[in-house]
mmCIF file with all atom_site columns, C-alpha atoms in Angstrom:
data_model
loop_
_atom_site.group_PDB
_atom_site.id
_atom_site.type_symbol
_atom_site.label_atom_id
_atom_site.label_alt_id
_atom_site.label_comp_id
_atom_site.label_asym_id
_atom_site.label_entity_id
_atom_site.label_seq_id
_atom_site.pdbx_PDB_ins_code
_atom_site.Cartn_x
_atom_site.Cartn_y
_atom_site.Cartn_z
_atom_site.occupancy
_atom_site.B_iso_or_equiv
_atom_site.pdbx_formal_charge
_atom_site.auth_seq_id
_atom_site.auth_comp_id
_atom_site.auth_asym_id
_atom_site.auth_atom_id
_atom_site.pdbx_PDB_model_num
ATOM 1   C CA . UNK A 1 1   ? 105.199 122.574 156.046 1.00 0.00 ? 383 UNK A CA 1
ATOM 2   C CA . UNK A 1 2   ? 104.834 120.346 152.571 1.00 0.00 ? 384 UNK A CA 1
ATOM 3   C CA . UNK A 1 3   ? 107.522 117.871 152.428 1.00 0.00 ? 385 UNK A CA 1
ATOM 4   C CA . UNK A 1 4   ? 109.607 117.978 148.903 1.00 0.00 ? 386 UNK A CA 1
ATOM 5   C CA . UNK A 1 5   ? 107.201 114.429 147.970 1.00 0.00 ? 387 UNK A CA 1
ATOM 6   C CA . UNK A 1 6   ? 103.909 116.120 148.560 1.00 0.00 ? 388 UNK A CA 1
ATOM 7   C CA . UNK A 1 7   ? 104.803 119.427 146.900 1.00 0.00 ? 389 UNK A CA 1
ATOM 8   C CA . UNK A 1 8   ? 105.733 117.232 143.749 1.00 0.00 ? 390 UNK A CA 1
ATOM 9   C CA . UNK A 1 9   ? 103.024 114.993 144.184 1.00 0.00 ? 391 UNK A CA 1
ATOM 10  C CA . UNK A 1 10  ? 100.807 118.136 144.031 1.00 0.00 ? 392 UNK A CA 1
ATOM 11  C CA . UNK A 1 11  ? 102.500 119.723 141.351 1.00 0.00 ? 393 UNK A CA 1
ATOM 12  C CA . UNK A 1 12  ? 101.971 116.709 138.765 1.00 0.00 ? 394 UNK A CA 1
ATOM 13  C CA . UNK A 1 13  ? 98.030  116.559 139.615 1.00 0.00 ? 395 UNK A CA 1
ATOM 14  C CA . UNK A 1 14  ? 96.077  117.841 136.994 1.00 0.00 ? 396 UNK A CA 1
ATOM 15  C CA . UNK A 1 15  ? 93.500  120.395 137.295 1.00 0.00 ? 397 UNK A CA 1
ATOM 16  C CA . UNK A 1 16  ? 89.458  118.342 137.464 1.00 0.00 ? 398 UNK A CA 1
ATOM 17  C CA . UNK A 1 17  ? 88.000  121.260 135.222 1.00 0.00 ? 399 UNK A CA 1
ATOM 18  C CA . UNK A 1 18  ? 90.335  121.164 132.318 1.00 0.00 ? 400 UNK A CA 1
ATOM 19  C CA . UNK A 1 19  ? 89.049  117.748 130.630 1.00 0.00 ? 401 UNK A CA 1
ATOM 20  C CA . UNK A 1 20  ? 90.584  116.630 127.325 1.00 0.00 ? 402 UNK A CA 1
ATOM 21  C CA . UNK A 1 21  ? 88.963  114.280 125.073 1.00 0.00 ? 403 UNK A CA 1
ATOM 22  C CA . UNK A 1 22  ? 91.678  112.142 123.386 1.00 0.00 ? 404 UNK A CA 1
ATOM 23  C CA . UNK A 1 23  ? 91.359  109.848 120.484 1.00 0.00 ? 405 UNK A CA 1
ATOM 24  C CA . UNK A 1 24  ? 94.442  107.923 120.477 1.00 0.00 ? 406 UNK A CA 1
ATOM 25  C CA . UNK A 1 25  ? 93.253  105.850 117.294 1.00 0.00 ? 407 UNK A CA 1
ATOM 26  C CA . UNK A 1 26  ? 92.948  108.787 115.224 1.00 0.00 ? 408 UNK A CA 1
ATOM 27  C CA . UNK A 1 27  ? 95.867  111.228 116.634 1.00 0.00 ? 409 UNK A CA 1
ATOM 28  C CA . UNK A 1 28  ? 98.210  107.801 115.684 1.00 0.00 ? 410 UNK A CA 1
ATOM 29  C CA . UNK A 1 29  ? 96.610  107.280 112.014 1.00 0.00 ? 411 UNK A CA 1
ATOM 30  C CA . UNK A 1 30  ? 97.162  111.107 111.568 1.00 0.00 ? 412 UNK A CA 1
ATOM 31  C CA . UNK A 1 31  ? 100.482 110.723 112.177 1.00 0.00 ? 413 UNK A CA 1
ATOM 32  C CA . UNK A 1 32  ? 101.311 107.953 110.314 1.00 0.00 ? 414 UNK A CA 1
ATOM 33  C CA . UNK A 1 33  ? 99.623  108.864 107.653 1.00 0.00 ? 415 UNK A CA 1
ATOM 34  C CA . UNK A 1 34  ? 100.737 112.507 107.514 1.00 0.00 ? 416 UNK A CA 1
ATOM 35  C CA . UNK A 1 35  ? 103.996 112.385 105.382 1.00 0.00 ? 417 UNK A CA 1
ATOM 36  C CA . UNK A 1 36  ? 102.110 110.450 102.548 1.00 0.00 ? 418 UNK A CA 1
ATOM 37  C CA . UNK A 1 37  ? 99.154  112.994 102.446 1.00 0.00 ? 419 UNK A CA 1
ATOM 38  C CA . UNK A 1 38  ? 101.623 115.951 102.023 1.00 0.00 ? 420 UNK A CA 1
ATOM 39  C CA . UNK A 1 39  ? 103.335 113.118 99.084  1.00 0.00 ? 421 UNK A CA 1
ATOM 40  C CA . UNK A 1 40  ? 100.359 113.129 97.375  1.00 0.00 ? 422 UNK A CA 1
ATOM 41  C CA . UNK A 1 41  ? 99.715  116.726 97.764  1.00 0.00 ? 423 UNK A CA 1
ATOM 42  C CA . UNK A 1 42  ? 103.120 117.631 96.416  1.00 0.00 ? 424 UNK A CA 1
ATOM 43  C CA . UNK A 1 43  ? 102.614 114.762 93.546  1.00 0.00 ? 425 UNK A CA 1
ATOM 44  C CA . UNK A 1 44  ? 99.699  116.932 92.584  1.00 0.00 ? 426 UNK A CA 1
ATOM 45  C CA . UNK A 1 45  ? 100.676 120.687 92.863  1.00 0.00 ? 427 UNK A CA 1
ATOM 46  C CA . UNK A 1 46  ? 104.455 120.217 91.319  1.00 0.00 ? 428 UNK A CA 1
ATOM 47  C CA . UNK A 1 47  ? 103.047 119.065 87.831  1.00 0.00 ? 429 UNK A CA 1
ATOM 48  C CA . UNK A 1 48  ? 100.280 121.683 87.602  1.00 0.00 ? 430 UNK A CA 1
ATOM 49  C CA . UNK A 1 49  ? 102.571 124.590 88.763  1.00 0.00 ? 431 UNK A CA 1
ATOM 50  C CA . UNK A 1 50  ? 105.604 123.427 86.554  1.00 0.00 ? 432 UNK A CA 1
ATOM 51  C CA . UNK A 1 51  ? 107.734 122.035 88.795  1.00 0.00 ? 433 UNK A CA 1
ATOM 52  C CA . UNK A 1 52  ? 108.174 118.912 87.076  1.00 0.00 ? 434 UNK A CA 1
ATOM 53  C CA . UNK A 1 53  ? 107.237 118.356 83.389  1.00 0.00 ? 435 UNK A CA 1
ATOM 54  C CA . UNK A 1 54  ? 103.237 117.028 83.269  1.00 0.00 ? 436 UNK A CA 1
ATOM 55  C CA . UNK A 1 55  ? 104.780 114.691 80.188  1.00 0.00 ? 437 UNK A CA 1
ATOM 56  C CA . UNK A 1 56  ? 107.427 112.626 82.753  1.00 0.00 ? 438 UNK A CA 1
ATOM 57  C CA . UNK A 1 57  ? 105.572 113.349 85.749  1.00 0.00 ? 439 UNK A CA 1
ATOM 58  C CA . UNK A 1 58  ? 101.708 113.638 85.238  1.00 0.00 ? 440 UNK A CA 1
ATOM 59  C CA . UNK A 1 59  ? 99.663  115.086 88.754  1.00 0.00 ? 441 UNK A CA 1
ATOM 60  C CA . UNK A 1 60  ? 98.002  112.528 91.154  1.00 0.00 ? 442 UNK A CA 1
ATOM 61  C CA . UNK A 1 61  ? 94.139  113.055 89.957  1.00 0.00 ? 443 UNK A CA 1
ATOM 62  C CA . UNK A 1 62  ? 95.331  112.445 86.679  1.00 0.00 ? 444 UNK A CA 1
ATOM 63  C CA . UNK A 1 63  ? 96.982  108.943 87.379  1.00 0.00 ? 445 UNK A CA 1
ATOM 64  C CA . UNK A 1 64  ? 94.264  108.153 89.495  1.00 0.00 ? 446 UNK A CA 1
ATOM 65  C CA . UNK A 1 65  ? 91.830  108.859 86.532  1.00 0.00 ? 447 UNK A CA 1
ATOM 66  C CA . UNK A 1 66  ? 93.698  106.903 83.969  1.00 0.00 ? 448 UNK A CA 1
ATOM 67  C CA . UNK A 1 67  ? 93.756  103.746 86.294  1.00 0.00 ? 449 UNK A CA 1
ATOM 68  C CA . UNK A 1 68  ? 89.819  104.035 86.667  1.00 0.00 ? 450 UNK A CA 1
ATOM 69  C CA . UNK A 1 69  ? 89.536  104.279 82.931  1.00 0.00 ? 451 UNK A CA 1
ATOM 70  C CA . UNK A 1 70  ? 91.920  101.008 83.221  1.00 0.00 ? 452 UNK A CA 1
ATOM 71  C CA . UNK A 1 71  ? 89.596  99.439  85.907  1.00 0.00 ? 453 UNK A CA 1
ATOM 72  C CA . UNK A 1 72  ? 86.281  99.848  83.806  1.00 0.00 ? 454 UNK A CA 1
ATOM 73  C CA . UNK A 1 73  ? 87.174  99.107  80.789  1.00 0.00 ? 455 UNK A CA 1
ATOM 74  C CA . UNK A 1 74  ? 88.858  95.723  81.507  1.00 0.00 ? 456 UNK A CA 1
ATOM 75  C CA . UNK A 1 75  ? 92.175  96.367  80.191  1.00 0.00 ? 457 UNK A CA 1
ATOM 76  C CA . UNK A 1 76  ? 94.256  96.758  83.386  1.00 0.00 ? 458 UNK A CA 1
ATOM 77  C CA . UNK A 1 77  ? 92.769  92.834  84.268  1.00 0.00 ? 459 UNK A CA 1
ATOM 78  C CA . UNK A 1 78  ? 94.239  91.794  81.186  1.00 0.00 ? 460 UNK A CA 1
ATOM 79  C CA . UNK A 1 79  ? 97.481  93.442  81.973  1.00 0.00 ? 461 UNK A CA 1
ATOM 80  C CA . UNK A 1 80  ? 97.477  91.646  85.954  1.00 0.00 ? 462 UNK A CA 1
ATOM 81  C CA . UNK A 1 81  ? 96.632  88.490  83.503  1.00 0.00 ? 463 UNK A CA 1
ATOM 82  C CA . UNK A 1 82  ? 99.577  88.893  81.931  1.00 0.00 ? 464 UNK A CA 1
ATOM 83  C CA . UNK A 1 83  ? 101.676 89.789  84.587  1.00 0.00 ? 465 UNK A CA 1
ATOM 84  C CA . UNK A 1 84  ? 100.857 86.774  86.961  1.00 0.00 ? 466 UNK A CA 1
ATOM 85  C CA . UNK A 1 85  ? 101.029 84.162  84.640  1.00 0.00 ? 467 UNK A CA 1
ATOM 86  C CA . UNK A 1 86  ? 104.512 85.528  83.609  1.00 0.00 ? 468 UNK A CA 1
ATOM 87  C CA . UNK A 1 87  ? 105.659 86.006  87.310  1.00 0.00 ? 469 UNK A CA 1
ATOM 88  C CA . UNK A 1 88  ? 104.329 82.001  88.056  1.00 0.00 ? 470 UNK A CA 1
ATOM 89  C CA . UNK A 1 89  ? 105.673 80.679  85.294  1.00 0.00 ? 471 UNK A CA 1
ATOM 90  C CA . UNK A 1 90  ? 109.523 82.035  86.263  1.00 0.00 ? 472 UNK A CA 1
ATOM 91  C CA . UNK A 1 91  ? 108.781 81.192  90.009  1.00 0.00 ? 473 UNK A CA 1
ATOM 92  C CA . UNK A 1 92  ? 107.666 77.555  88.910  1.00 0.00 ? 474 UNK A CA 1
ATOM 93  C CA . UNK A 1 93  ? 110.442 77.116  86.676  1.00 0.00 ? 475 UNK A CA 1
ATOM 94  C CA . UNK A 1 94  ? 112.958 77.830  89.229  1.00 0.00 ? 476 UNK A CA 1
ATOM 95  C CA . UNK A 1 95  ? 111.168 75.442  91.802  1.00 0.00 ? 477 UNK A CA 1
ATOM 96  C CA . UNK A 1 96  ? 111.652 72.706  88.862  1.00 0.00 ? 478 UNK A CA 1
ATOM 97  C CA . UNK A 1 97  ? 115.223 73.421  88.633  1.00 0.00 ? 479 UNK A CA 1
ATOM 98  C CA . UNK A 1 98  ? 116.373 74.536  92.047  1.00 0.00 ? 480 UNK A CA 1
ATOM 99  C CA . UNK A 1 99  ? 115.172 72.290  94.039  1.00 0.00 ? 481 UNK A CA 1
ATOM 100 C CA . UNK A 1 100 ? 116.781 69.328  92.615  1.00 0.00 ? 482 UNK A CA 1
ATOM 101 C CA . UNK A 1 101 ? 119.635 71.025  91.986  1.00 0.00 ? 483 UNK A CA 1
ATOM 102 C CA . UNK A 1 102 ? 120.099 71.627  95.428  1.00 0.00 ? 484 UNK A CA 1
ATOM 103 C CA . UNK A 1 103 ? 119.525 67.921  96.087  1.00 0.00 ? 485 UNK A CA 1
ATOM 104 C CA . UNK A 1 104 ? 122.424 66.912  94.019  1.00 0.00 ? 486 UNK A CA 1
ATOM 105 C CA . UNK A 1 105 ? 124.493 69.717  95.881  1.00 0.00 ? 487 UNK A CA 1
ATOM 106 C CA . UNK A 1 106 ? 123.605 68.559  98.800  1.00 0.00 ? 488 UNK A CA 1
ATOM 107 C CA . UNK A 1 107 ? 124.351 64.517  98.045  1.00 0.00 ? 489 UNK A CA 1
ATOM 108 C CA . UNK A 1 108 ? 126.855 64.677  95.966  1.00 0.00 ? 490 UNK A CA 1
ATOM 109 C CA . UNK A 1 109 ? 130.164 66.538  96.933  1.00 0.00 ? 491 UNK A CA 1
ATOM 110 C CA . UNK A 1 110 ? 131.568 66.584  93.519  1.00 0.00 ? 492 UNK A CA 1
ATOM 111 C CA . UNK A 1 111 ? 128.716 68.461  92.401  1.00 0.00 ? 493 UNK A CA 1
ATOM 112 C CA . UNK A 1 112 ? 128.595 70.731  94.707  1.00 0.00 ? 494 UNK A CA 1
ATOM 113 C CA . UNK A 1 113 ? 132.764 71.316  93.805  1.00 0.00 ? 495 UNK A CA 1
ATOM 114 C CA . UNK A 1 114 ? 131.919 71.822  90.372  1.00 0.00 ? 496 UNK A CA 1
ATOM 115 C CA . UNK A 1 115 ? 128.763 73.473  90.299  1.00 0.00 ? 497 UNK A CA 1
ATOM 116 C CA . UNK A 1 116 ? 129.609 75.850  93.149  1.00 0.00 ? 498 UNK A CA 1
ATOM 117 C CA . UNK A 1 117 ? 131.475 78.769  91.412  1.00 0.00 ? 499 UNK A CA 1
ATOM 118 C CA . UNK A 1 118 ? 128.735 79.111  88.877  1.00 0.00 ? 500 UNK A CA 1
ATOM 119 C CA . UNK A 1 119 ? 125.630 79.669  91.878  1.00 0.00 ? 501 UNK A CA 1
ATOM 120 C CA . UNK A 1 120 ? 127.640 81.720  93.587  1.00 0.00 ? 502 UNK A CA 1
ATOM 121 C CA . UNK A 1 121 ? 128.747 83.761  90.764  1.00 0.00 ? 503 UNK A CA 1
ATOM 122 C CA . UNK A 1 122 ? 124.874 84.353  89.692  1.00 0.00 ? 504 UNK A CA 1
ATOM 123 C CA . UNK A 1 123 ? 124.050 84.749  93.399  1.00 0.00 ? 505 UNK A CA 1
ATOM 124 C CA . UNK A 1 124 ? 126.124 87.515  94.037  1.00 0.00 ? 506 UNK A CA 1
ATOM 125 C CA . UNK A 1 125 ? 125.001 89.107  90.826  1.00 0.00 ? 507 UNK A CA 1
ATOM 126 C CA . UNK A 1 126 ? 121.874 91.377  90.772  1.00 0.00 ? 508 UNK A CA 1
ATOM 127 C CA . UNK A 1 127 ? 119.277 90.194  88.633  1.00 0.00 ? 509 UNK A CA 1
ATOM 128 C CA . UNK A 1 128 ? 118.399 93.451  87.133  1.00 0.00 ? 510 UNK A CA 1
ATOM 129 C CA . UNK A 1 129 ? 121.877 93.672  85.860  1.00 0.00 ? 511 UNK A CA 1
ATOM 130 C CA . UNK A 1 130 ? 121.371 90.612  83.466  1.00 0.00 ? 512 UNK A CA 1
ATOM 131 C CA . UNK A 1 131 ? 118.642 92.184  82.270  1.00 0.00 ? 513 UNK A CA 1
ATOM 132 C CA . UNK A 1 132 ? 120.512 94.127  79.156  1.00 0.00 ? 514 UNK A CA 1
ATOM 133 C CA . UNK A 1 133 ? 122.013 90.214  78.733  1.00 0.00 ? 515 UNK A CA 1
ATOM 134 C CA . UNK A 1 134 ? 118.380 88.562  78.981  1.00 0.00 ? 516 UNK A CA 1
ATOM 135 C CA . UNK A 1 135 ? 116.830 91.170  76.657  1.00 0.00 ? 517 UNK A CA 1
ATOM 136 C CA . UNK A 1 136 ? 120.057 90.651  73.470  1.00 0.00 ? 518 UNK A CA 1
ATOM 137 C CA . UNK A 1 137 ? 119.722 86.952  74.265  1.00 0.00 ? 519 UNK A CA 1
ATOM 138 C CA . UNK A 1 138 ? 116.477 86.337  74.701  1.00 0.00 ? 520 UNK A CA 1
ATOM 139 C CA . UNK A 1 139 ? 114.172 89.129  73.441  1.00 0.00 ? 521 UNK A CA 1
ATOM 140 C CA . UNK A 1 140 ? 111.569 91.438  74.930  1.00 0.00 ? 522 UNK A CA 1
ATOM 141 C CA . UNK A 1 141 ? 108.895 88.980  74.528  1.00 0.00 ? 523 UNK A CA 1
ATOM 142 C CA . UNK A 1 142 ? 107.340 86.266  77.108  1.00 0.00 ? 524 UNK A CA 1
ATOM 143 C CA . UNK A 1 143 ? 110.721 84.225  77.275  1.00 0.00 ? 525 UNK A CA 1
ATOM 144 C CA . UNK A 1 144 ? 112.794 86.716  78.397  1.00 0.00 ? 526 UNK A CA 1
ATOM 145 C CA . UNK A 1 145 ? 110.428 88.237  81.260  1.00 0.00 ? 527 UNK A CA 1
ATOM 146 C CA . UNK A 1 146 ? 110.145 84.775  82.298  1.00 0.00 ? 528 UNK A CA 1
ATOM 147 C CA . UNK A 1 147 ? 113.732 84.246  82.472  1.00 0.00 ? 529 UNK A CA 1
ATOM 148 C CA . UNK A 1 148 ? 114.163 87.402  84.447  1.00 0.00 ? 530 UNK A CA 1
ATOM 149 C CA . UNK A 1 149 ? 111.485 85.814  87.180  1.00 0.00 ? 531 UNK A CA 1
ATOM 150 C CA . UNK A 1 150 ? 113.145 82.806  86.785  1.00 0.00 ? 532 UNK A CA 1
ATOM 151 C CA . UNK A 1 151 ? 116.729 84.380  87.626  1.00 0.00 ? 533 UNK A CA 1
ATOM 152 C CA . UNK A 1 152 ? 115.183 86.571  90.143  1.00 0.00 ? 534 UNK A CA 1
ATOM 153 C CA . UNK A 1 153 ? 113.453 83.802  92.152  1.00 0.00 ? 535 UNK A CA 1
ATOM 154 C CA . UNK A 1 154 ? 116.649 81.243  92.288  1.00 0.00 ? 536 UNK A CA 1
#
């Protein structure tokens, strides 16, 4: 007679002929990878069956052949060029003024009293939401992106 630990025992061994090879690398990058795959694939059939206007919403291959055209041609360094200098200059601007400023907070109780309200009322606010008040001030131009960095960084 089996005892209940040796029937259970023999229940949870596995037969020796059925052998399985597993790839636990791949199985895991499947899955994580899975819901992004079917993104793409929907990216690309919606547009070409008329899902989605082509004008506001162009198919995958399509993007992806525009930002070769980009790569090759030089135009999409020119554009990171751009981009980086503005995004350094805002986060080096706000290192310049910040980082004093906190200083002086931080020494000086008076100025923290005084200057307090003002930080905290830009601190709470979100930085895209000055960005109708950056662009009447300021402009579309260089200054205002940089201001946006700028406000977005302190």
């Amino acid at each position: 007679m089996e005892t209940i630990g040796e029937s259970i025992a023999s229940k949870r061994e596995k037969p020796k002929s059925s052998v399985r090879l597993s790839f636990p690398i791949v199985q895991k990058l499947f899955k994580q990878s899975i819901v992004i795959i079917l993104l793409l694939a929907l990216w690309e059939v919606a547009p070409r069956l008329g899902i989605v206007d082509q004008t506001f919403f162009p198919p995958f291959s399509v993007v992806v052949q525009a930002w070769w055209r980009l790569v090759i041609s030089g135009e999409l360094w020119a554009h990171f060029q751009a981009s980086i200098i503005r995004s350094v200059s805002g986060f080096s601007i706000a290192l310049l003024v910040a980082i004093p400023l906190g200083l002086v907070i931080g020494w000086y109780p008076l100025a923290k009293d005084l200057l307090n309200p003002i930080l905290e009322l830009f601190r709470n606010t979100a930085a895209l939401a000055l960005l109708p008040v950056f662009i009447l001030l300021l402009g579309i131009g260089e200054t205002g992106t940089s201001v946006l960095v700028y406000e977005m960084a302190d």
